[in-house]
Short mmCIF file of C-alpha atoms in Angstrom, two decimals:
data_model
loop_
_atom_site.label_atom_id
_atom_site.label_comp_id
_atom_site.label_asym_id
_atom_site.label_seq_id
_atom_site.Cartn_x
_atom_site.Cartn_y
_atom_site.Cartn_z
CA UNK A 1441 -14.38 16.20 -152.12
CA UNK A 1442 -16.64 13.89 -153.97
CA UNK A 1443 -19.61 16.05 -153.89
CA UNK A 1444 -17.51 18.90 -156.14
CA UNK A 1445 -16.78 16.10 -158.47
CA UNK A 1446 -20.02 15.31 -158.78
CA UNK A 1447 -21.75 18.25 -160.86
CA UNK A 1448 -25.17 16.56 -161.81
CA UNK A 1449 -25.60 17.15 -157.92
CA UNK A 1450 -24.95 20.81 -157.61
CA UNK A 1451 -27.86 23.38 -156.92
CA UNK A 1452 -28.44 26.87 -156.06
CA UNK A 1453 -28.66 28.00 -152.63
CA UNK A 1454 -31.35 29.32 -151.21
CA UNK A 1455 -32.45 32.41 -149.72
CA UNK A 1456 -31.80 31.58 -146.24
CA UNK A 1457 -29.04 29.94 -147.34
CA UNK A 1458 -27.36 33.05 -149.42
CA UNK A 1459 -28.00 35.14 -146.40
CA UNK A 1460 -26.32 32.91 -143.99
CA UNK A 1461 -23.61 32.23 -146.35
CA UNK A 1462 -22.85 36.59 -146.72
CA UNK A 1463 -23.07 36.73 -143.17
CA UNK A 1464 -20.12 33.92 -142.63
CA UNK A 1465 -17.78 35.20 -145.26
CA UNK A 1466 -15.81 37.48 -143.24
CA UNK A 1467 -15.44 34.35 -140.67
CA UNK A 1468 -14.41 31.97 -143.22
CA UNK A 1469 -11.73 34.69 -144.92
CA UNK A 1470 -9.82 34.45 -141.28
CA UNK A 1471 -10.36 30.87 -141.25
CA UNK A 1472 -8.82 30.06 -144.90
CA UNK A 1473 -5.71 31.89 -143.34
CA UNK A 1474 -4.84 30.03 -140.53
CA UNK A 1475 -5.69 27.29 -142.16
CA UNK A 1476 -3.21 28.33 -145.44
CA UNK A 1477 -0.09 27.77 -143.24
CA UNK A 1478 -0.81 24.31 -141.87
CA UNK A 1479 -1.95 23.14 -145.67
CA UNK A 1480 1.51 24.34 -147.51
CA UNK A 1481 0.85 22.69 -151.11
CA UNK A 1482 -2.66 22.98 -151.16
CA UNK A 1483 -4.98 25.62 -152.35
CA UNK A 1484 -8.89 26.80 -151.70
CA UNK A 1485 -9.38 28.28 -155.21
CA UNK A 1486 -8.69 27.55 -158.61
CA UNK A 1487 -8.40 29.89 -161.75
CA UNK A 1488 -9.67 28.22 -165.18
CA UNK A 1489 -7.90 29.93 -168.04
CA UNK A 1490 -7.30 27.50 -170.34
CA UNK A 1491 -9.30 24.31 -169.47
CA UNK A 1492 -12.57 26.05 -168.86
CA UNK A 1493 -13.46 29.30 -171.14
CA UNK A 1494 -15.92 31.65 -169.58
CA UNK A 1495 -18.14 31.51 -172.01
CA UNK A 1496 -18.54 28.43 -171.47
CA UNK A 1497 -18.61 28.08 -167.72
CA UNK A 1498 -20.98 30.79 -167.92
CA UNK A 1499 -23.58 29.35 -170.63
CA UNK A 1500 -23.04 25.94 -168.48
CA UNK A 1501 -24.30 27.69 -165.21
CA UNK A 1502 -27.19 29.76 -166.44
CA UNK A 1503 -28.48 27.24 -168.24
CA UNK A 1504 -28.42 24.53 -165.39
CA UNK A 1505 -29.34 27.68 -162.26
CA UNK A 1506 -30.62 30.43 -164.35
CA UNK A 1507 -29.27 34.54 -163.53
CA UNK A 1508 -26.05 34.53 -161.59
CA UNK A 1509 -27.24 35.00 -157.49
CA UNK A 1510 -23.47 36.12 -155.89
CA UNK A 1511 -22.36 38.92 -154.12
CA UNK A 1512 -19.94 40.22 -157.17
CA UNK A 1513 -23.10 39.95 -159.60
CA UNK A 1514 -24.87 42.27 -156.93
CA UNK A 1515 -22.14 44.79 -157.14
CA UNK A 1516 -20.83 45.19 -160.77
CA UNK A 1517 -21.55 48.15 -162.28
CA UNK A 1518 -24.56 48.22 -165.68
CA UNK A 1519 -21.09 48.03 -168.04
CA UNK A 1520 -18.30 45.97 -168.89
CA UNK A 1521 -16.03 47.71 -166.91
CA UNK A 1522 -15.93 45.45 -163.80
CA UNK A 1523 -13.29 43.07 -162.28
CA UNK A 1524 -15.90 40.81 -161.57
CA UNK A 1525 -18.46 40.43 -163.71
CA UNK A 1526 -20.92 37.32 -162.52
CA UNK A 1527 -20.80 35.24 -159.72
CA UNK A 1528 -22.58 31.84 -158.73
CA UNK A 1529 -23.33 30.44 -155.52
CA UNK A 1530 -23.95 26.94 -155.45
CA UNK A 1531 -24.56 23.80 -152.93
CA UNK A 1532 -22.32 20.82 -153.59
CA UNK A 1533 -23.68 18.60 -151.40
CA UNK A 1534 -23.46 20.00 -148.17
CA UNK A 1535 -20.19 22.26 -148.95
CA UNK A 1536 -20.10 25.75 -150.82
CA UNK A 1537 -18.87 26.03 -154.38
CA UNK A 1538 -18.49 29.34 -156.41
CA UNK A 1539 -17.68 30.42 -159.68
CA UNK A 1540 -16.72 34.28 -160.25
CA UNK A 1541 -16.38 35.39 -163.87
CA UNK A 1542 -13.66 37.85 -164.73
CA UNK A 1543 -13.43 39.10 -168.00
CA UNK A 1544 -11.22 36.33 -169.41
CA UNK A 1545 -11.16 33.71 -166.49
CA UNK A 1546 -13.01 31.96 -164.25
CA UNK A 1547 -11.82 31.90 -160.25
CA UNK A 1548 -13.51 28.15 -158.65
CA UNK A 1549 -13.67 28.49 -154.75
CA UNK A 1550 -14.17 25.39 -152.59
CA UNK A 1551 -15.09 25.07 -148.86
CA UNK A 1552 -11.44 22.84 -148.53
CA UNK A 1553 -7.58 23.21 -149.93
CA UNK A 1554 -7.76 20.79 -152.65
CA UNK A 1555 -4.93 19.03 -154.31
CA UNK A 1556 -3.51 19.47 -158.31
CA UNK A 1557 -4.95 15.89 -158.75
CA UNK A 1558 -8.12 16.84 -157.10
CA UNK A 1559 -8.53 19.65 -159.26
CA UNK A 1560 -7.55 18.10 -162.50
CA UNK A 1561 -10.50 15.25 -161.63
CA UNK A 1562 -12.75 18.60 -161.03
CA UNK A 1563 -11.96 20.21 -164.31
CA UNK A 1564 -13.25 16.84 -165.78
CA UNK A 1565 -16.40 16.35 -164.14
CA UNK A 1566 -17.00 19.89 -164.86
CA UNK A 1567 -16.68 19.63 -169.36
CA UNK A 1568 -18.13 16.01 -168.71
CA UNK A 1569 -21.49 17.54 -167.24
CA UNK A 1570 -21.24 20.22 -170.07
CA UNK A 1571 -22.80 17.20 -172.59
CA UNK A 1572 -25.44 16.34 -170.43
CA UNK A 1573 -26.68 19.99 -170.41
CA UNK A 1574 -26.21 20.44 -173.93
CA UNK A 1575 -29.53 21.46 -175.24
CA UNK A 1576 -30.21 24.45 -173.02
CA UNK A 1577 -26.41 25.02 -172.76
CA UNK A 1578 -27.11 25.73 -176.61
CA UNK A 1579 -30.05 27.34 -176.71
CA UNK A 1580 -28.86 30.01 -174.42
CA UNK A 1581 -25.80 30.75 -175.96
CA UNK A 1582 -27.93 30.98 -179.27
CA UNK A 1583 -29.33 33.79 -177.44
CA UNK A 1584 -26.41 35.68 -176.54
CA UNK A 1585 -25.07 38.96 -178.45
CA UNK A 1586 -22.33 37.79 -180.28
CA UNK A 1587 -19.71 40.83 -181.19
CA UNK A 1588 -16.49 40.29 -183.42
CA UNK A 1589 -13.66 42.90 -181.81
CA UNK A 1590 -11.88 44.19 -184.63
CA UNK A 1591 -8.98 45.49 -185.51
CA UNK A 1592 -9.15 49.97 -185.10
CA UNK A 1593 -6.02 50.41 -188.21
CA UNK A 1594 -6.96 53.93 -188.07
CA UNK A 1595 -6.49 54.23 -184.62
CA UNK A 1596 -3.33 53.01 -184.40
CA UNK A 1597 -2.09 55.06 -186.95
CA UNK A 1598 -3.55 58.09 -185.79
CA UNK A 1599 -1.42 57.65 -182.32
CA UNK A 1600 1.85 57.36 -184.52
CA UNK A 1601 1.03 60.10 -186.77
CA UNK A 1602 0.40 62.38 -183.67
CA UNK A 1603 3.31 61.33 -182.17
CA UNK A 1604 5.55 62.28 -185.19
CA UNK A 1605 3.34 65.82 -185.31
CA UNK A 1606 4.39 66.44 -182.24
CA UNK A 1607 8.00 65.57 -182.41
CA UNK A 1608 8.24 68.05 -185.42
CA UNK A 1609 6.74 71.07 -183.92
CA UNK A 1610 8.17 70.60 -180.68
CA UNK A 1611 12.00 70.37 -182.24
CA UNK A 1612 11.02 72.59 -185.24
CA UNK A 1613 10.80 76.30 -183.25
CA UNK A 1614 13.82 74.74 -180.66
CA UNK A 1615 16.23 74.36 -184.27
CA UNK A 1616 15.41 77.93 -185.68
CA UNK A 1617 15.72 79.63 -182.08
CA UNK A 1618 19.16 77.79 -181.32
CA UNK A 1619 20.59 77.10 -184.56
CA UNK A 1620 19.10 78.99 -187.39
CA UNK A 1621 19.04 82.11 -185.84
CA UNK A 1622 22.78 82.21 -184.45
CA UNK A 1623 24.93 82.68 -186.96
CA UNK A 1624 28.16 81.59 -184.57
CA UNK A 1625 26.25 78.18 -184.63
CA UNK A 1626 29.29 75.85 -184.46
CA UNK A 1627 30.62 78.00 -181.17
CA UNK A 1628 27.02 77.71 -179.65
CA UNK A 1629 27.00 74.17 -180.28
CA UNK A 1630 30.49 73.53 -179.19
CA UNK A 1631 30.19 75.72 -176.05
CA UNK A 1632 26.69 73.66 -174.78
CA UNK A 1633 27.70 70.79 -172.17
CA UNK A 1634 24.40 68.68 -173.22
CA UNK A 1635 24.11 67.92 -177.04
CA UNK A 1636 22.24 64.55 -176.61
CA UNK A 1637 18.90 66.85 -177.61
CA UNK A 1638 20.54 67.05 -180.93
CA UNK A 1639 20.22 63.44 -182.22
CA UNK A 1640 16.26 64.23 -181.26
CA UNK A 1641 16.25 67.23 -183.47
CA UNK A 1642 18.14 65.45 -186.36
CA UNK A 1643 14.91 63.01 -186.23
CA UNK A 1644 12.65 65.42 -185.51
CA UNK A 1645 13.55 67.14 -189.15
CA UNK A 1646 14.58 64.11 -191.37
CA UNK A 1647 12.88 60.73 -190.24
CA UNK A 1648 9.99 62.08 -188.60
CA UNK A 1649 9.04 63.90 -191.51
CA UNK A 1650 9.96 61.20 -194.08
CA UNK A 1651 7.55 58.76 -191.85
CA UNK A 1652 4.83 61.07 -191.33
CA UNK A 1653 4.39 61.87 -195.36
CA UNK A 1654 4.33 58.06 -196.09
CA UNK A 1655 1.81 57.07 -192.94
CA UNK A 1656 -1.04 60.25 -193.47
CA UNK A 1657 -2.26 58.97 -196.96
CA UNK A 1658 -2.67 55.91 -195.17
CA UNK A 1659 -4.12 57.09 -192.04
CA UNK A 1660 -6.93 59.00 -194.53
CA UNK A 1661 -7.68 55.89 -196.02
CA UNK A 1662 -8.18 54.05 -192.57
CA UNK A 1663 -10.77 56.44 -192.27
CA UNK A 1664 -12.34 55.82 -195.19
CA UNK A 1665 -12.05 52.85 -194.64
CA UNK A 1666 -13.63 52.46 -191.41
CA UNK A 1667 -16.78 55.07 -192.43
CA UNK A 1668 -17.28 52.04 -194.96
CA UNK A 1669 -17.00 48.77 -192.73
CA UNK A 1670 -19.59 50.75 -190.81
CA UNK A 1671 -22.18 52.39 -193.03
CA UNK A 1672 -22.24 50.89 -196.29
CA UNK A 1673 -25.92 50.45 -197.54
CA UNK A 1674 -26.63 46.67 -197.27
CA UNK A 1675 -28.13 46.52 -200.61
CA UNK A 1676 -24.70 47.62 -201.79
CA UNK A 1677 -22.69 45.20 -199.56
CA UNK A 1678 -25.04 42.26 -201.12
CA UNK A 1679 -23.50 42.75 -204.08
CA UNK A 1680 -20.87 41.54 -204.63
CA UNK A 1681 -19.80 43.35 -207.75
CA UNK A 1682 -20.62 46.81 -207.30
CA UNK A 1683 -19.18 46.84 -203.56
CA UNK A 1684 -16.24 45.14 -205.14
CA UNK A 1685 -15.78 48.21 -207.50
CA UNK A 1686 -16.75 50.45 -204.84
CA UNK A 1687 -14.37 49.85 -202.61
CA UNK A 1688 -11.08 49.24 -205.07
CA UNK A 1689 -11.87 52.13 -207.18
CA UNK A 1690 -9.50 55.38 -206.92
CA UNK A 1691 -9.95 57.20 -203.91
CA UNK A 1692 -10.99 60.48 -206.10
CA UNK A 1693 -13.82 58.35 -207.49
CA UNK A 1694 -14.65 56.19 -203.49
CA UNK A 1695 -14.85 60.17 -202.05
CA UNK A 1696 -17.61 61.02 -204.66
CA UNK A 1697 -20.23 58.03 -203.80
CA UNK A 1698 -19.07 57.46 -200.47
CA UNK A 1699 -22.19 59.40 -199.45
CA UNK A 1700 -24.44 57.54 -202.16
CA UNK A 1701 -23.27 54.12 -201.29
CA UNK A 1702 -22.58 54.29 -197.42
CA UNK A 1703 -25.38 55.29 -194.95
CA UNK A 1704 -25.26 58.42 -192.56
CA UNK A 1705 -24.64 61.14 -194.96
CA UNK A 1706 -26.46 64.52 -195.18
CA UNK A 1707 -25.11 65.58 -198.39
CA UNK A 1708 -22.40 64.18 -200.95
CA UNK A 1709 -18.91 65.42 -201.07
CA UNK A 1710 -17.91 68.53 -203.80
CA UNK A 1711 -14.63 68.09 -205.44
CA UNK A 1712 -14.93 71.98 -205.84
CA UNK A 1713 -14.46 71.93 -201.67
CA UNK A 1714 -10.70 73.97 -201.31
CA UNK A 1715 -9.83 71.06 -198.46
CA UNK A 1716 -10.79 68.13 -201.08
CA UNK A 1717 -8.47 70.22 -203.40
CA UNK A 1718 -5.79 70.60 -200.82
CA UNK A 1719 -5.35 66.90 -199.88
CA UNK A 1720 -4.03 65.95 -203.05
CA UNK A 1721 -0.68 67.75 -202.26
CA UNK A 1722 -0.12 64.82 -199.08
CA UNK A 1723 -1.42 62.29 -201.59
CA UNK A 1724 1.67 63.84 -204.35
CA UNK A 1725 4.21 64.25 -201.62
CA UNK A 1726 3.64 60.89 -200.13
CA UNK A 1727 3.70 59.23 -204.12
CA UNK A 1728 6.91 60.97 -204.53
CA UNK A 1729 8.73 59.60 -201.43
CA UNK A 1730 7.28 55.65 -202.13
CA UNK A 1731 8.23 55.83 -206.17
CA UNK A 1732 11.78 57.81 -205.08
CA UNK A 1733 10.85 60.46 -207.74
CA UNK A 1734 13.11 63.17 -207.71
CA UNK A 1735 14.64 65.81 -210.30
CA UNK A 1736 18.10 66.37 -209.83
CA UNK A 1737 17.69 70.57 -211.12
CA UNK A 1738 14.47 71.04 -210.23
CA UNK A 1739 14.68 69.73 -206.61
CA UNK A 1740 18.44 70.73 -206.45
CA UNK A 1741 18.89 72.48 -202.77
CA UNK A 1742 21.78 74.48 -203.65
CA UNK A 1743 24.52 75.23 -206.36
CA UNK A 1744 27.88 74.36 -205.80
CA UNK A 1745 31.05 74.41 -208.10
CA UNK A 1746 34.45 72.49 -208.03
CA UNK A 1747 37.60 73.26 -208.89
CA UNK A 1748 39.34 69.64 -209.15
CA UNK A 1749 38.55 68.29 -205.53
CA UNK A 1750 38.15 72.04 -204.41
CA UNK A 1751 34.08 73.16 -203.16
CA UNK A 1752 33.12 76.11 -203.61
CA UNK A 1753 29.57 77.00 -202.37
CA UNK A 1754 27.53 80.31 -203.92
CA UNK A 1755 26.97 80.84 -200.16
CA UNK A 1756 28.58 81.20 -197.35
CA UNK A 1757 27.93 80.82 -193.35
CA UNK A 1758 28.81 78.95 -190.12
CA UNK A 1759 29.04 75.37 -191.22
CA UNK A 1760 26.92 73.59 -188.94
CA UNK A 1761 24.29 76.18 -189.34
CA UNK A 1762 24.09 75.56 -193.29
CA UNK A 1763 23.83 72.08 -192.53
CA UNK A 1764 20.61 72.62 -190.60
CA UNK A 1765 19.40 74.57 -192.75
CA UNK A 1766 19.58 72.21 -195.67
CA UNK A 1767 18.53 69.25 -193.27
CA UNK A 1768 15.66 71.77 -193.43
CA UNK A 1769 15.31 72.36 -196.92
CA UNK A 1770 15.17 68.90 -198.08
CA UNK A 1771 13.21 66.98 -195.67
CA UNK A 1772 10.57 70.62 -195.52
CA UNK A 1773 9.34 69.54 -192.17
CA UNK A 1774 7.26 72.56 -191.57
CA UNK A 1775 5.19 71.88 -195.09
CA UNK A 1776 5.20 68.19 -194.01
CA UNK A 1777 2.89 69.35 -190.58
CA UNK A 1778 1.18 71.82 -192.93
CA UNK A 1779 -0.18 68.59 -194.82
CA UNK A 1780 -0.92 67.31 -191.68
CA UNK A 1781 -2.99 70.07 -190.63
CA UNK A 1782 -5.13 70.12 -193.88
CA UNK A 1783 -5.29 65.92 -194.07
CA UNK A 1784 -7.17 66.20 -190.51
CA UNK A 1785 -9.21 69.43 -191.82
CA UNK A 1786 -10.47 66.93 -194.28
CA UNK A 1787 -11.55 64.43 -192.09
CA UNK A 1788 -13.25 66.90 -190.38
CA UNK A 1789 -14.80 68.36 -193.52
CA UNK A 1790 -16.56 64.84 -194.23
CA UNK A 1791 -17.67 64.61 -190.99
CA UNK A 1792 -19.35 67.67 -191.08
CA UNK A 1793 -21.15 66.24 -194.34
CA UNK A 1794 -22.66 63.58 -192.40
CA UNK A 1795 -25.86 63.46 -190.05
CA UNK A 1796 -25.84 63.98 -186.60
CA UNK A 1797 -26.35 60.15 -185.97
CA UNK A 1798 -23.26 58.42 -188.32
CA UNK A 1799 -21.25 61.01 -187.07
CA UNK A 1800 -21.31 59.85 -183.61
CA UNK A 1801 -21.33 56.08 -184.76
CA UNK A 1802 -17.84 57.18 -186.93
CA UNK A 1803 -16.33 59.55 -183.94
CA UNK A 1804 -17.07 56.82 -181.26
CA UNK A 1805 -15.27 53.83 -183.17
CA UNK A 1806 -12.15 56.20 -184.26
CA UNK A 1807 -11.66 56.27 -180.82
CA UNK A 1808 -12.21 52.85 -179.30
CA UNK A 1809 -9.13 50.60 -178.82
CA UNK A 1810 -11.39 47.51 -179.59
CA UNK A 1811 -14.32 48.15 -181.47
CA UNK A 1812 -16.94 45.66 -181.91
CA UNK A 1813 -19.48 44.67 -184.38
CA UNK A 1814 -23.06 42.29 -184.39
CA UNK A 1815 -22.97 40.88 -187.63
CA UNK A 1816 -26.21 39.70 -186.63
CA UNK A 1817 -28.03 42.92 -186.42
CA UNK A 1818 -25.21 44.85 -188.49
CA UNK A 1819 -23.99 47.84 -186.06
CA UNK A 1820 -20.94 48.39 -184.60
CA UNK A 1821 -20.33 49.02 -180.84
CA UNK A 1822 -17.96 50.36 -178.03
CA UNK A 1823 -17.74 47.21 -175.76
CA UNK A 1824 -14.77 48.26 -173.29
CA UNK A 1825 -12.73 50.79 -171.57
CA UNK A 1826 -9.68 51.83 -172.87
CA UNK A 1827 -7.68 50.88 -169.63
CA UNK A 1828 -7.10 47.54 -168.78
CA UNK A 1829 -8.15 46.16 -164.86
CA UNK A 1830 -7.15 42.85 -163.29
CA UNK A 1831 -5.85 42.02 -159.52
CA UNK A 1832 -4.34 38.46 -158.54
CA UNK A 1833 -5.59 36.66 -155.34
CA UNK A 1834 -3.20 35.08 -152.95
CA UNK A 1835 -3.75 31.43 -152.54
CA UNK A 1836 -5.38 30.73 -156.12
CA UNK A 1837 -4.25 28.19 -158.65
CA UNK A 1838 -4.23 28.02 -162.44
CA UNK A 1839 -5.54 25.36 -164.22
CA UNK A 1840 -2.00 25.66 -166.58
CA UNK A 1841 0.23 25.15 -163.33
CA UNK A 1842 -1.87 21.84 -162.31
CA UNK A 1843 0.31 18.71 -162.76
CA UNK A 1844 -1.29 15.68 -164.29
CA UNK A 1845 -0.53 12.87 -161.90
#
């Protein structure tokens, strides 16, 4: 053990070495086996999540050994879509050490089970070396891209809104076949055995709608939004003032020199365009809802008169089906996806204004989960797949579980 505690003493292997170390691995996989149930409280391989970062570990290793030289290394894929994504095959003393980088740990395999004491004096020697390496530890991570992930608001919106879009059309058609259309709608709904559909249509026509009015202005302005974080013309971003007023004016005012003060634009926006026209009615509907404006006669759904405590409606029907039908009235669900519709032929209109090039650079981060961007050389970036890969390894530790004897 007290050549792994010893890092200053760690090398490479070499080529002879590498290829009599791939050929052994199957050997040594049956070995660490039998060995497991004769060593019950001891483990081969350690995982460094919060003691070690990779970036570290990583910086720390190239700059003592140079380019990773493992078998994992050899087989990731050209992308960040790997499990493993670097590997390093080292000589401490005359045992085998490795390091394998995941995405966001680091897996430490030794020749021998190793206790939590052993490890925690490992972990040690390990950030202790990181000091005496310091310099070129530096200078390479100096050279390293260095991306801020950041966080996709329109995205995230988008999902919601087209999840509300598609609660309302899906109900919508089911509530004017069943309900609207039957004028015996109390006996219909009565005589069904499975209602439970029901409470999903009352949302489907009242909350959905509500939620969707309020969240499209702000989805639009995501966008917006996010065409600006990425393009804007650096001579406008320096200062301070007029990017200031830029970006807090009026959104009438932002649409007009959003192709004069951001990047990537063929030609400016026309307020004369019927969809820039058009928008204004989600921007109106959504004002009304926030601010509660309402006019009792001219928003009134329906007349009715009393005599004392007595109703008595101008019009008649089935009950239930009236109900629906004013559900209907007031929340206008159908006019609410109709402002859905024309907010996204919007979007699409301003694409369409811009050049082949910020088009793509707009379309690609609108759909990235975790977009990046190099502040450094000021673009923005898709740096992962939208799924999520791990696996966990019989037989490893984690640095969190060691105890500190």
């Amino acid at each position: 053990m007290a050549s792994y505690l010893d890092p200053p003493s760690w090398r490479s292997l070499t080529p002879d070495e590498q290829k009599a170390y791939f050929a052994e691995l199957r050997g040594r996989v049956r070995a660490v086996r039998k060995r497991r149930a004769a060593t019950r409280g001891r483990k081969a391989g350690l995982v460094l999540q919060e003691s070690v970062s990779p970036f570290d570990a990583y910086t720390y290793l190239h700059a003592r050994f140079g380019a990773p030289n493992g078998l994992q290394t050899m087989l990731a894929r050209d992308d960040s879509d790997n499990l493993f994504h670097w590997d390093y095959y080292l000589k401490a003393g005359g045992a085998n050490l490795q390091f394998v980088g995941a995405s966001e740990e680091v897996h430490v395999h030794f020749d021998i089970n190793v206790t939590d004491e052993q490890c925690v004096a490992f972990i040690e020697a390990l950030r202790a070396d990181f000091g005496r390496v310091g310099q070129d530890k530096g200078r390479f991570a100096a050279s390293l891209e260095k991306w801020n992930i950041f966080p996709n608001q329109f995205l995230a919106i988008a999902d919601r809104c087209a999840e509300l879009y598609d609660d309302i059309t899906t109900a919508l058609p089911k509530i004017e076949r069943k309900i609207l259309a039957d004028k015996l709608t109390t006996q219909a709904l009565l005589a069904e055995k499975r209602r439970k559909s029901h409470a999903g249509w009352m949302k489907a026509v009242t909350t959905a709608p509500t939620e969707l009015s309020v969240l499209m202005p702000v989805l639009f302005e995501s966008f917006i939004g996010l065409i600006v974080a990425l393009l804007i013309k650096p001579e406008v971003k320096s200062d301070a003032d007029a990017f200031n007023a830029f970006v807090r004016s009026p959104l009438n005012q932002k649409l007009l020199a959003i192709a004069d003060r951001c990047a990537g634009f063929a030609r400016p926006l026309a307020q004369e365009d019927p969809v820039f026209g058009r928008y204004w009615t989600v921007v109106n509907r959504r004002n009304d809802i926030i601010h509660g404006n309402v006019d009792p006669v001219r928003d009134a759904l329906e007349v009715v008169y009393f005599h004392g405590k007595r109703p008595l409606y101008k019009t008649g029907g089935d009950r239930m089906r009236q109900h629906w039908k004013r559900l209907i009235d007031r929340y206008r669900p159908q006019e609410v996806v109709d402002d859905y519709l024309a907010m996204h032929a919007f979007i699409v209109d301003i694409l369409d204004h811009m050049t082949a090039g910020g088009r793509r650079l707009v379309e690609m981060v609108m759909e990235d989960t975790q977009p990046g961007w190099d502040n450094r050389r000021k673009i923005a970036g898709r740096l992962f797949p939208d799924h999520v890969a791990t696996t966990v390894f019989e037989g490893m530790r984690y640095d969190w579980q060691l105890k500190r004897i």
